[in-house]
Amino acid sequence: MTAASLSVAIIGAGPAGAYVAERLVRKNPAAQIDVIDRLPTPFGLIRYGVAPDHQGTKNIERVLSRAFTKGDVQFWGGLKVGADLSLADIQANYDAVVLAVGAPQDRRLGIAGEDLAGVYGSAAFVGWYNRHPDHFDLPVDLSAAGNAIIIGAGNVALDVARVLAKTPAELSGSDVPPDVSRQLQSAPWERIRVVGRRGIEMARFGVVELDEMTRLAAAAAKVEAADLEGAEIADRALAEVWARMATAALTGRPVVRFQFCWRPEAIIGSADRVTAVRFRRQQQGLDGAYFDAEETVEQAADLVVSCIGYAAETCDQLHPAKGHFLNTDGRISTALYTVSWAADGPTGTIATNRPKSHAVADRILAEVTAGTRSGRAYLTKVAQQNRASVTDFAGWQAIDAAERAAAPADRVRLKQLPNTIASL
Ligand code: NAP
């Protein structure tokens, strides 16, 4: 690196971090970028958050790979900030630092029974079926699961409902791991409820994602016509999908039942395991606000997954507030920036977060002066101290090839866990 090259450390190798790196080197080809991730593999939410049956979306990894192979960008996997190295040391050794650490923690419902066995947040449950190193061993037992309740009316709720409702043949070509496949196949599902606390017009489902629910091989998606009455659904395509669902014959199993205006009030269990969820009916006042009605209902549940959003987690000494890192247009403090879900909370798709990441990269280029620091030399020393666990991009490519080679016949890959990766 020449003395005048800009050195930037990006913490987090998910799509947001990759988009920042991509932009920085495109606009400043002399920049030296180090992308650090606590996991040995890059791509964060693409690898562990995008549903395993949505391989088309996961294929964006190929595009993101370019961010690590163009210009002077290096991937450093298996280094945890706050354990293997400190944020303060990174800041001292780089011209700028970007927190692209996402929002990996589940938001809590804050109701009784949330910690019963069989109740999971979507970060944990999605992590389980995506073989995330933190969640692959979640003690999920679906062998007697007839009823699932999914709380929340967003696209993650649809992902979870769809993965549960699909037949083994429909999961062919995914990367659902073998132990998860066994659990999914063992479940004698009757009913999967997806429950929104507000009206149907407030649901945040994407039209493509909702439509997919009506095209499952065995399951039948259903909404009551009463839920559609008087609802002003602005998106015509979405309204059409709902109308089709309201009139569909209920011939399939399981039934995926969409319900609205039910606020979860308590999760009920016996012998420490979930058995039901109690909901309180919501009504809408003339001002549009929802309020509690008298009516409550208890619905049986062997599995509850709350898909109500995520929060960022502490990065070394830096704490998020209200689920994200406080910032002004991506800037936390001098030479410290943040992007995407870590900056704004868990909103938007991969595509909508790209321009936001680019904007933060542009801001860095406009505000930060290249110094004489070589973060790379510092990081190389840190990596040498952690040699057994650190992967570079070539290391990831070897893992990728090994995972594809180990895939069962109807899967695209068999994800490795960090302990097996170390021996590859
Ligand atoms: P989301 O879209 O924000 O939906 C969260 C849902 O949880 C909302 O229906 C919300 O209801 C409900 N909720 C929040 N707090 C609640 C509580 N205490 N009790 C009951 N319900 C509660 O979040 P998400 O589904 O986690 O998705 C996150 C982001 O990733 C979104 O931008 C989403 O589009 C994106 N994503 C995209 C795809 C895709 O493109 N295929 C797939 C997955 C995720 P209220 O509206 O009443 O607050």
GROMACS .gro file of C-alpha atoms and ligand atoms in nm:
model
  472
    1MET     CA    1   0.000   0.000   0.000
    2THR     CA    2   0.129   0.345  -0.078
    3ALA     CA    3   0.128   0.596   0.207
    4ALA     CA    4  -0.168   0.777   0.055
    5SER     CA    5  -0.399   0.475   0.013
    6LEU     CA    6  -0.721   0.477   0.206
    7SER     CA    7  -0.748   0.185   0.451
    8VAL     CA    8  -1.096   0.077   0.558
    9ALA     CA    9  -1.205  -0.207   0.785
   10ILE     CA   10  -1.556  -0.337   0.727
   11ILE     CA   11  -1.693  -0.548   1.010
   12GLY     CA   12  -1.943  -0.795   0.867
   13ALA     CA   13  -1.914  -0.980   0.534
   14GLY     CA   14  -2.285  -0.994   0.455
   15PRO     CA   15  -2.439  -0.820   0.156
   16ALA     CA   16  -2.417  -0.473   0.318
   17GLY     CA   17  -2.044  -0.508   0.388
   18ALA     CA   18  -1.980  -0.648   0.041
   19TYR     CA   19  -2.168  -0.359  -0.121
   20VAL     CA   20  -1.961  -0.104   0.073
   21ALA     CA   21  -1.638  -0.277  -0.031
   22GLU     CA   22  -1.750  -0.298  -0.393
   23ARG     CA   23  -1.824   0.073  -0.408
   24LEU     CA   24  -1.510   0.185  -0.225
   25VAL     CA   25  -1.274   0.007  -0.461
   26ARG     CA   26  -1.472   0.100  -0.768
   27LYS     CA   27  -1.445   0.469  -0.682
   28ASN     CA   28  -1.098   0.451  -0.528
   29PRO     CA   29  -0.906   0.161  -0.686
   30ALA     CA   30  -0.606   0.228  -0.458
   31ALA     CA   31  -0.810   0.174  -0.141
   32GLN     CA   32  -0.716  -0.119   0.081
   33ILE     CA   33  -1.023  -0.285   0.228
   34ASP     CA   34  -1.035  -0.556   0.493
   35VAL     CA   35  -1.368  -0.728   0.552
   36ILE     CA   36  -1.378  -0.903   0.889
   37ASP     CA   37  -1.642  -1.157   0.992
   38ARG     CA   38  -1.681  -1.361   1.308
   39LEU     CA   39  -1.788  -1.659   1.094
   40PRO     CA   40  -1.541  -1.838   0.869
   41THR     CA   41  -1.771  -1.789   0.571
   42PRO     CA   42  -1.886  -1.469   0.397
   43PHE     CA   43  -2.233  -1.356   0.284
   44GLY     CA   44  -2.410  -1.340   0.623
   45LEU     CA   45  -2.783  -1.317   0.570
   46ILE     CA   46  -2.765  -1.462   0.218
   47ARG     CA   47  -2.615  -1.783   0.350
   48TYR     CA   48  -2.802  -1.800   0.681
   49GLY     CA   49  -3.115  -1.584   0.648
   50VAL     CA   50  -3.250  -1.627   0.295
   51ALA     CA   51  -3.475  -1.935   0.290
   52PRO     CA   52  -3.298  -2.254   0.181
   53ASP     CA   53  -3.558  -2.321  -0.091
   54HIS     CA   54  -3.494  -1.978  -0.246
   55GLN     CA   55  -3.171  -2.074  -0.416
   56GLY     CA   56  -3.232  -1.816  -0.687
   57THR     CA   57  -3.191  -1.544  -0.424
   58LYS     CA   58  -2.896  -1.721  -0.264
   59ASN     CA   59  -2.726  -1.720  -0.604
   60ILE     CA   60  -2.655  -1.352  -0.548
   61GLU     CA   61  -2.348  -1.487  -0.364
   62ARG     CA   62  -2.191  -1.517  -0.708
   63VAL     CA   63  -2.237  -1.145  -0.771
   64LEU     CA   64  -2.122  -1.054  -0.419
   65SER     CA   65  -1.808  -1.266  -0.465
   66ARG     CA   66  -1.683  -1.003  -0.707
   67ALA     CA   67  -1.661  -0.759  -0.416
   68PHE     CA   68  -1.392  -0.982  -0.264
   69THR     CA   69  -1.200  -1.044  -0.581
   70LYS     CA   70  -1.176  -0.699  -0.737
   71GLY     CA   71  -0.928  -0.438  -0.615
   72ASP     CA   72  -0.741  -0.475  -0.289
   73VAL     CA   73  -1.021  -0.630  -0.085
   74GLN     CA   74  -0.943  -0.910   0.160
   75PHE     CA   75  -1.180  -1.133   0.352
   76TRP     CA   76  -1.084  -1.227   0.708
   77GLY     CA   77  -1.327  -1.490   0.835
   78GLY     CA   78  -1.330  -1.633   1.186
   79LEU     CA   79  -1.227  -1.317   1.372
   80LYS     CA   80  -1.471  -1.189   1.631
   81VAL     CA   81  -1.452  -0.821   1.719
   82GLY     CA   82  -1.474  -0.795   2.095
   83ALA     CA   83  -1.301  -1.132   2.146
   84ASP     CA   84  -1.011  -1.178   1.901
   85LEU     CA   85  -0.957  -0.806   1.843
   86SER     CA   86  -1.102  -0.487   1.980
   87LEU     CA   87  -1.302  -0.224   1.797
   88ALA     CA   88  -1.072   0.042   1.947
   89ASP     CA   89  -0.764  -0.128   1.798
   90ILE     CA   90  -0.930  -0.155   1.459
   91GLN     CA   91  -1.017   0.213   1.473
   92ALA     CA   92  -0.660   0.299   1.570
   93ASN     CA   93  -0.520   0.109   1.270
   94TYR     CA   94  -0.757   0.206   0.987
   95ASP     CA   95  -0.858   0.536   0.833
   96ALA     CA   96  -1.225   0.437   0.860
   97VAL     CA   97  -1.431   0.154   1.009
   98VAL     CA   98  -1.776   0.039   0.894
   99LEU     CA   99  -2.012  -0.168   1.108
  100ALA     CA  100  -2.203  -0.390   0.868
  101VAL     CA  101  -2.300  -0.637   1.136
  102GLY     CA  102  -2.672  -0.660   1.061
  103ALA     CA  103  -2.938  -0.726   1.322
  104PRO     CA  104  -2.892  -1.085   1.434
  105GLN     CA  105  -3.097  -1.086   1.754
  106ASP     CA  106  -3.464  -1.173   1.778
  107ARG     CA  107  -3.698  -0.904   1.901
  108ARG     CA  108  -3.889  -1.030   2.203
  109LEU     CA  109  -4.267  -1.050   2.216
  110GLY     CA  110  -4.258  -0.955   2.582
  111ILE     CA  111  -4.548  -1.183   2.678
  112ALA     CA  112  -4.581  -1.470   2.925
  113GLY     CA  113  -4.467  -1.811   2.802
  114GLU     CA  114  -4.217  -1.684   2.549
  115ASP     CA  115  -3.943  -1.905   2.691
  116LEU     CA  116  -4.138  -2.233   2.682
  117ALA     CA  117  -3.990  -2.521   2.483
  118GLY     CA  118  -4.119  -2.516   2.127
  119VAL     CA  119  -4.124  -2.134   2.107
  120TYR     CA  120  -3.857  -1.973   1.890
  121GLY     CA  121  -3.772  -1.639   1.742
  122SER     CA  122  -3.723  -1.634   1.367
  123ALA     CA  123  -3.348  -1.562   1.388
  124ALA     CA  124  -3.305  -1.886   1.581
  125PHE     CA  125  -3.555  -2.091   1.378
  126VAL     CA  126  -3.442  -1.968   1.037
  127GLY     CA  127  -3.083  -2.018   1.158
  128TRP     CA  128  -3.173  -2.375   1.252
  129TYR     CA  129  -3.304  -2.471   0.909
  130ASN     CA  130  -3.017  -2.280   0.743
  131ARG     CA  131  -2.752  -2.455   0.960
  132HIS     CA  132  -2.624  -2.136   1.121
  133PRO     CA  133  -2.336  -2.220   1.359
  134ASP     CA  134  -2.523  -2.048   1.646
  135HIS     CA  135  -2.854  -2.226   1.589
  136PHE     CA  136  -2.801  -2.558   1.406
  137ASP     CA  137  -2.848  -2.750   1.731
  138LEU     CA  138  -3.171  -2.581   1.839
  139PRO     CA  139  -3.369  -2.855   2.016
  140VAL     CA  140  -3.653  -2.858   1.761
  141ASP     CA  141  -3.879  -3.163   1.783
  142LEU     CA  142  -4.157  -3.173   1.524
  143SER     CA  143  -4.239  -3.543   1.553
  144ALA     CA  144  -4.580  -3.475   1.713
  145ALA     CA  145  -4.635  -3.127   1.572
  146GLY     CA  146  -4.985  -3.089   1.428
  147ASN     CA  147  -5.024  -2.715   1.480
  148ALA     CA  148  -4.779  -2.434   1.419
  149ILE     CA  149  -4.843  -2.069   1.495
  150ILE     CA  150  -4.630  -1.811   1.321
  151ILE     CA  151  -4.660  -1.466   1.470
  152GLY     CA  152  -4.604  -1.168   1.239
  153ALA     CA  153  -4.721  -1.070   0.891
  154GLY     CA  154  -4.392  -1.012   0.709
  155ASN     CA  155  -4.189  -1.204   0.453
  156VAL     CA  156  -3.995  -1.393   0.718
  157ALA     CA  157  -4.326  -1.536   0.848
  158LEU     CA  158  -4.400  -1.652   0.491
  159ASP     CA  159  -4.054  -1.810   0.462
  160VAL     CA  160  -4.110  -2.008   0.780
  161ALA     CA  161  -4.466  -2.113   0.686
  162ARG     CA  162  -4.353  -2.222   0.339
  163VAL     CA  163  -4.055  -2.425   0.460
  164LEU     CA  164  -4.280  -2.604   0.711
  165ALA     CA  165  -4.558  -2.665   0.455
  166LYS     CA  166  -4.352  -2.789   0.161
  167THR     CA  167  -4.335  -3.156   0.067
  168PRO     CA  168  -3.995  -3.329   0.055
  169ALA     CA  169  -4.009  -3.309  -0.326
  170GLU     CA  170  -4.062  -2.932  -0.309
  171LEU     CA  171  -3.747  -2.899  -0.096
  172SER     CA  172  -3.544  -3.082  -0.357
  173GLY     CA  173  -3.271  -2.852  -0.491
  174SER     CA  174  -3.256  -2.658  -0.163
  175ASP     CA  175  -2.982  -2.674   0.097
  176VAL     CA  176  -3.203  -2.780   0.388
  177PRO     CA  177  -2.967  -2.995   0.597
  178PRO     CA  178  -3.043  -3.368   0.646
  179ASP     CA  179  -3.132  -3.347   1.019
  180VAL     CA  180  -3.376  -3.063   0.949
  181SER     CA  181  -3.527  -3.255   0.655
  182ARG     CA  182  -3.589  -3.550   0.888
  183GLN     CA  183  -3.766  -3.324   1.137
  184LEU     CA  184  -3.976  -3.156   0.869
  185GLN     CA  185  -4.080  -3.492   0.723
  186SER     CA  186  -4.173  -3.629   1.064
  187ALA     CA  187  -4.419  -3.349   1.138
  188PRO     CA  188  -4.787  -3.452   1.106
  189TRP     CA  189  -4.896  -3.096   1.024
  190GLU     CA  190  -5.267  -3.021   1.019
  191ARG     CA  191  -5.264  -2.644   1.047
  192ILE     CA  192  -5.006  -2.370   1.016
  193ARG     CA  193  -5.140  -2.033   1.124
  194VAL     CA  194  -4.978  -1.706   1.021
  195VAL     CA  195  -5.116  -1.437   1.249
  196GLY     CA  196  -5.099  -1.060   1.204
  197ARG     CA  197  -5.185  -0.831   1.493
  198ARG     CA  198  -5.335  -0.566   1.262
  199GLY     CA  199  -5.566  -0.584   0.961
  200ILE     CA  200  -5.489  -0.757   0.633
  201GLU     CA  201  -5.409  -0.426   0.459
  202MET     CA  202  -5.126  -0.372   0.711
  203ALA     CA  203  -4.956  -0.704   0.628
  204ARG     CA  204  -4.605  -0.660   0.488
  205PHE     CA  205  -4.605  -0.966   0.263
  206GLY     CA  206  -4.453  -0.929  -0.082
  207VAL     CA  207  -4.687  -1.025  -0.365
  208VAL     CA  208  -4.451  -1.282  -0.515
  209GLU     CA  209  -4.393  -1.438  -0.174
  210LEU     CA  210  -4.766  -1.450  -0.091
  211ASP     CA  211  -4.854  -1.589  -0.431
  212GLU     CA  212  -4.602  -1.868  -0.375
  213MET     CA  213  -4.812  -1.982  -0.079
  214THR     CA  214  -5.105  -2.048  -0.313
  215ARG     CA  215  -4.897  -2.270  -0.537
  216LEU     CA  216  -4.768  -2.529  -0.291
  217ALA     CA  217  -4.799  -2.892  -0.395
  218ALA     CA  218  -4.989  -3.030  -0.096
  219ALA     CA  219  -5.067  -2.741   0.138
  220ALA     CA  220  -5.375  -2.521   0.104
  221ALA     CA  221  -5.341  -2.149   0.182
  222LYS     CA  222  -5.656  -1.988   0.317
  223VAL     CA  223  -5.781  -1.652   0.437
  224GLU     CA  224  -6.138  -1.583   0.551
  225ALA     CA  225  -6.343  -1.364   0.315
  226ALA     CA  226  -6.441  -1.163   0.625
  227ASP     CA  227  -6.080  -1.049   0.662
  228LEU     CA  228  -6.099  -0.896   0.314
  229GLU     CA  229  -6.428  -0.715   0.365
  230GLY     CA  230  -6.375  -0.340   0.364
  231ALA     CA  231  -5.997  -0.381   0.348
  232GLU     CA  232  -5.828  -0.131   0.120
  233ILE     CA  233  -5.539  -0.320  -0.031
  234ALA     CA  234  -5.362  -0.070  -0.252
  235ASP     CA  235  -5.156  -0.323  -0.448
  236ARG     CA  236  -5.393  -0.478  -0.703
  237ALA     CA  237  -5.178  -0.786  -0.756
  238LEU     CA  238  -5.174  -0.849  -0.383
  239ALA     CA  239  -5.552  -0.801  -0.360
  240GLU     CA  240  -5.593  -1.057  -0.638
  241VAL     CA  241  -5.384  -1.316  -0.450
  242TRP     CA  242  -5.590  -1.263  -0.134
  243ALA     CA  243  -5.916  -1.292  -0.328
  244ARG     CA  244  -5.800  -1.619  -0.483
  245MET     CA  245  -5.701  -1.749  -0.141
  246ALA     CA  246  -6.038  -1.653   0.010
  247THR     CA  247  -6.228  -1.860  -0.247
  248ALA     CA  248  -5.987  -2.152  -0.273
  249ALA     CA  249  -6.112  -2.502  -0.195
  250LEU     CA  250  -5.955  -2.643   0.120
  251THR     CA  251  -5.850  -2.976  -0.020
  252GLY     CA  252  -5.482  -2.978   0.076
  253ARG     CA  253  -5.293  -3.052   0.395
  254PRO     CA  254  -5.161  -2.881   0.591
  255VAL     CA  255  -5.390  -2.580   0.583
  256VAL     CA  256  -5.190  -2.258   0.599
  257ARG     CA  257  -5.438  -2.022   0.756
  258PHE     CA  258  -5.382  -1.645   0.752
  259GLN     CA  259  -5.549  -1.458   1.039
  260PHE     CA  260  -5.562  -1.090   1.113
  261CYS     CA  261  -5.642  -0.856   1.402
  262TRP     CA  262  -5.525  -1.098   1.667
  263ARG     CA  263  -5.263  -0.972   1.912
  264PRO     CA  264  -5.068  -1.246   2.092
  265GLU     CA  265  -5.136  -1.203   2.463
  266ALA     CA  266  -4.980  -1.512   2.623
  267ILE     CA  267  -4.815  -1.837   2.525
  268ILE     CA  268  -4.953  -2.127   2.721
  269GLY     CA  269  -4.775  -2.449   2.809
  270SER     CA  270  -4.777  -2.760   3.011
  271ALA     CA  271  -4.468  -2.937   3.149
  272ASP     CA  272  -4.261  -2.646   3.014
  273ARG     CA  273  -4.370  -2.709   2.654
  274VAL     CA  274  -4.596  -2.487   2.445
  275THR     CA  275  -4.952  -2.608   2.392
  276ALA     CA  276  -5.140  -2.295   2.278
  277VAL     CA  277  -5.131  -1.923   2.217
  278ARG     CA  278  -5.394  -1.687   2.355
  279PHE     CA  279  -5.479  -1.398   2.125
  280ARG     CA  280  -5.682  -1.087   2.193
  281ARG     CA  281  -5.904  -0.955   1.916
  282GLN     CA  282  -5.805  -0.613   1.781
  283GLN     CA  283  -6.050  -0.354   1.656
  284GLN     CA  284  -5.980  -0.042   1.457
  285GLY     CA  285  -6.100   0.295   1.578
  286LEU     CA  286  -6.215   0.578   1.350
  287ASP     CA  287  -5.866   0.727   1.376
  288GLY     CA  288  -5.725   0.405   1.229
  289ALA     CA  289  -5.553   0.297   1.551
  290TYR     CA  290  -5.602  -0.058   1.677
  291PHE     CA  291  -5.724  -0.131   2.029
  292ASP     CA  292  -5.802  -0.436   2.242
  293ALA     CA  293  -6.152  -0.579   2.214
  294GLU     CA  294  -6.312  -0.806   2.475
  295GLU     CA  295  -6.281  -1.124   2.271
  296THR     CA  296  -5.991  -1.363   2.324
  297VAL     CA  297  -5.920  -1.697   2.161
  298GLU     CA  298  -5.682  -1.980   2.244
  299GLN     CA  299  -5.537  -2.172   1.956
  300ALA     CA  300  -5.346  -2.499   1.988
  301ALA     CA  301  -4.977  -2.490   1.905
  302ASP     CA  302  -4.697  -2.746   1.914
  303LEU     CA  303  -4.458  -2.495   1.760
  304VAL     CA  304  -4.456  -2.115   1.781
  305VAL     CA  305  -4.222  -1.902   1.574
  306SER     CA  306  -4.232  -1.527   1.629
  307CYS     CA  307  -4.130  -1.346   1.312
  308ILE     CA  308  -4.152  -0.992   1.444
  309GLY     CA  309  -3.819  -0.844   1.342
  310TYR     CA  310  -3.463  -0.827   1.466
  311ALA     CA  311  -3.225  -0.610   1.665
  312ALA     CA  312  -2.855  -0.535   1.632
  313GLU     CA  313  -2.625  -0.668   1.904
  314THR     CA  314  -2.342  -0.504   2.094
  315CYS     CA  315  -2.016  -0.484   1.900
  316ASP     CA  316  -1.733  -0.489   2.155
  317GLN     CA  317  -1.794  -0.173   2.365
  318LEU     CA  318  -2.042  -0.019   2.124
  319HIS     CA  319  -2.407  -0.073   2.218
  320PRO     CA  320  -2.706  -0.036   1.990
  321ALA     CA  321  -3.005   0.170   2.103
  322LYS     CA  322  -3.358   0.065   2.008
  323GLY     CA  323  -3.223  -0.219   1.799
  324HIS     CA  324  -2.972  -0.031   1.584
  325PHE     CA  325  -2.656   0.181   1.611
  326LEU     CA  326  -2.741   0.548   1.640
  327ASN     CA  327  -2.608   0.731   1.337
  328THR     CA  328  -2.664   1.024   1.108
  329ASP     CA  329  -2.684   0.913   0.748
  330GLY     CA  330  -2.452   0.623   0.828
  331ARG     CA  331  -2.201   0.814   1.041
  332ILE     CA  332  -2.171   0.711   1.408
  333SER     CA  333  -1.870   0.927   1.497
  334THR     CA  334  -1.548   1.046   1.334
  335ALA     CA  335  -1.435   0.776   1.087
  336LEU     CA  336  -1.685   0.524   1.227
  337TYR     CA  337  -1.980   0.435   1.004
  338THR     CA  338  -2.262   0.184   0.990
  339VAL     CA  339  -2.486   0.049   0.714
  340SER     CA  340  -2.803  -0.138   0.639
  341TRP     CA  341  -2.986  -0.329   0.916
  342ALA     CA  342  -2.722  -0.235   1.176
  343ALA     CA  343  -2.787   0.129   1.090
  344ASP     CA  344  -3.160   0.141   1.011
  345GLY     CA  345  -3.313  -0.167   1.169
  346PRO     CA  346  -3.436  -0.475   0.981
  347THR     CA  347  -3.611  -0.326   0.682
  348GLY     CA  348  -3.579  -0.368   0.310
  349THR     CA  349  -3.452  -0.636   0.081
  350ILE     CA  350  -3.101  -0.712  -0.035
  351ALA     CA  351  -3.164  -0.503  -0.345
  352THR     CA  352  -3.298  -0.199  -0.158
  353ASN     CA  353  -3.005  -0.204   0.083
  354ARG     CA  354  -2.748  -0.187  -0.198
  355PRO     CA  355  -2.790   0.183  -0.277
  356LYS     CA  356  -2.787   0.261   0.096
  357SER     CA  357  -2.451   0.085   0.134
  358HIS     CA  358  -2.319   0.270  -0.170
  359ALA     CA  359  -2.427   0.601  -0.018
  360VAL     CA  360  -2.228   0.530   0.300
  361ALA     CA  361  -1.924   0.430   0.092
  362ASP     CA  362  -1.953   0.759  -0.099
  363ARG     CA  363  -1.973   0.946   0.229
  364ILE     CA  364  -1.654   0.778   0.353
  365LEU     CA  365  -1.474   0.870   0.031
  366ALA     CA  366  -1.588   1.230   0.068
  367GLU     CA  367  -1.506   1.265   0.438
  368VAL     CA  368  -1.208   1.047   0.521
  369THR     CA  369  -0.854   1.139   0.429
  370ALA     CA  370  -0.611   0.860   0.352
  371GLY     CA  371  -0.353   0.835   0.627
  372THR     CA  372  -0.032   0.646   0.670
  373ARG     CA  373  -0.181   0.365   0.874
  374SER     CA  374  -0.168   0.011   0.745
  375GLY     CA  375  -0.453  -0.175   0.902
  376ARG     CA  376  -0.351  -0.475   0.690
  377ALA     CA  377  -0.022  -0.517   0.880
  378TYR     CA  378  -0.209  -0.500   1.211
  379LEU     CA  379  -0.475  -0.747   1.099
  380THR     CA  380  -0.216  -0.988   0.962
  381LYS     CA  381  -0.061  -1.003   1.310
  382VAL     CA  382  -0.399  -1.061   1.473
  383ALA     CA  383  -0.476  -1.335   1.221
  384GLN     CA  384  -0.143  -1.505   1.288
  385GLN     CA  385  -0.236  -1.522   1.656
  386ASN     CA  386  -0.567  -1.688   1.556
  387ARG     CA  387  -0.425  -1.888   1.267
  388ALA     CA  388  -0.629  -2.203   1.323
  389SER     CA  389  -0.959  -2.027   1.272
  390VAL     CA  390  -0.897  -1.754   1.013
  391THR     CA  391  -1.014  -1.803   0.656
  392ASP     CA  392  -0.941  -1.587   0.354
  393PHE     CA  393  -1.149  -1.575   0.036
  394ALA     CA  394  -0.959  -1.864  -0.123
  395GLY     CA  395  -1.033  -2.058   0.196
  396TRP     CA  396  -1.403  -1.982   0.153
  397GLN     CA  397  -1.390  -2.098  -0.209
  398ALA     CA  398  -1.243  -2.429  -0.087
  399ILE     CA  399  -1.522  -2.459   0.172
  400ASP     CA  400  -1.780  -2.381  -0.098
  401ALA     CA  401  -1.642  -2.651  -0.327
  402ALA     CA  402  -1.629  -2.905  -0.042
  403GLU     CA  403  -1.989  -2.828   0.059
  404ARG     CA  404  -2.112  -2.872  -0.297
  405ALA     CA  405  -1.916  -3.197  -0.335
  406ALA     CA  406  -2.066  -3.332  -0.010
  407ALA     CA  407  -2.426  -3.247  -0.106
  408PRO     CA  408  -2.683  -3.529  -0.092
  409ALA     CA  409  -2.843  -3.606  -0.431
  410ASP     CA  410  -3.138  -3.369  -0.389
  411ARG     CA  411  -2.948  -3.085  -0.223
  412VAL     CA  412  -2.719  -2.817  -0.367
  413ARG     CA  413  -2.478  -2.823  -0.075
  414LEU     CA  414  -2.418  -2.966   0.269
  415LYS     CA  415  -2.318  -2.674   0.487
  416GLN     CA  416  -2.018  -2.733   0.709
  417LEU     CA  417  -1.997  -2.607   1.064
  418PRO     CA  418  -1.693  -2.406   1.183
  419ASN     CA  419  -1.539  -2.705   1.366
  420THR     CA  420  -1.544  -2.919   1.051
  421ILE     CA  421  -1.436  -2.624   0.836
  422ALA     CA  422  -1.117  -2.594   1.041
  423SER     CA  423  -1.017  -2.944   0.929
  424LEU     CA  424  -1.097  -2.899   0.558
  425NAP     P1  425  -4.139  -0.717   0.891
  425NAP     O1  426  -4.163  -0.716   0.746
  425NAP     O2  427  -4.105  -0.590   0.958
  425NAP     O3  428  -4.267  -0.782   0.961
  425NAP     C1  429  -4.273  -0.795   1.100
  425NAP     C2  430  -4.414  -0.832   1.141
  425NAP     O4  431  -4.413  -0.853   1.283
  425NAP     C3  432  -4.518  -0.723   1.115
  425NAP     O5  433  -4.636  -0.785   1.067
  425NAP     C4  434  -4.540  -0.662   1.254
  425NAP     O6  435  -4.669  -0.612   1.273
  425NAP     C5  436  -4.524  -0.786   1.341
  425NAP     N1  437  -4.494  -0.755   1.479
  425NAP     C6  438  -4.398  -0.673   1.529
  425NAP     N2  439  -4.402  -0.673   1.664
  425NAP     C7  440  -4.504  -0.757   1.699
  425NAP     C8  441  -4.556  -0.799   1.822
  425NAP     N3  442  -4.505  -0.756   1.938
  425NAP     N4  443  -4.661  -0.884   1.822
  425NAP     C9  444  -4.712  -0.930   1.706
  425NAP     N5  445  -4.666  -0.893   1.585
  425NAP    C10  446  -4.562  -0.808   1.581
  425NAP     O7  447  -4.018  -0.813   0.932
  425NAP     P2  448  -3.963  -0.951   0.873
  425NAP     O8  449  -4.071  -1.037   0.820
  425NAP     O9  450  -3.874  -1.001   0.981
  425NAP    O10  451  -3.874  -0.905   0.750
  425NAP    C11  452  -3.761  -0.818   0.769
  425NAP    C12  453  -3.721  -0.758   0.635
  425NAP    O11  454  -3.664  -0.860   0.551
  425NAP    C13  455  -3.840  -0.700   0.560
  425NAP    O12  456  -3.801  -0.583   0.494
  425NAP    C14  457  -3.873  -0.809   0.462
  425NAP    O13  458  -3.942  -0.767   0.347
  425NAP    C15  459  -3.734  -0.862   0.429
  425NAP     N6  460  -3.744  -0.999   0.376
  425NAP    C16  461  -3.760  -1.012   0.242
  425NAP    C17  462  -3.777  -1.139   0.189
  425NAP    C18  463  -3.796  -1.152   0.041
  425NAP    O14  464  -3.771  -1.056  -0.031
  425NAP     N7  465  -3.842  -1.265  -0.007
  425NAP    C19  466  -3.777  -1.252   0.270
  425NAP    C20  467  -3.761  -1.234   0.407
  425NAP    C21  468  -3.745  -1.106   0.460
  425NAP     P3  469  -4.701  -0.454   1.266
  425NAP    O15  470  -4.700  -0.421   1.120
  425NAP    O16  471  -4.832  -0.444   1.332
  425NAP    O17  472  -4.590  -0.386   1.343
   0.00000   0.00000   0.00000
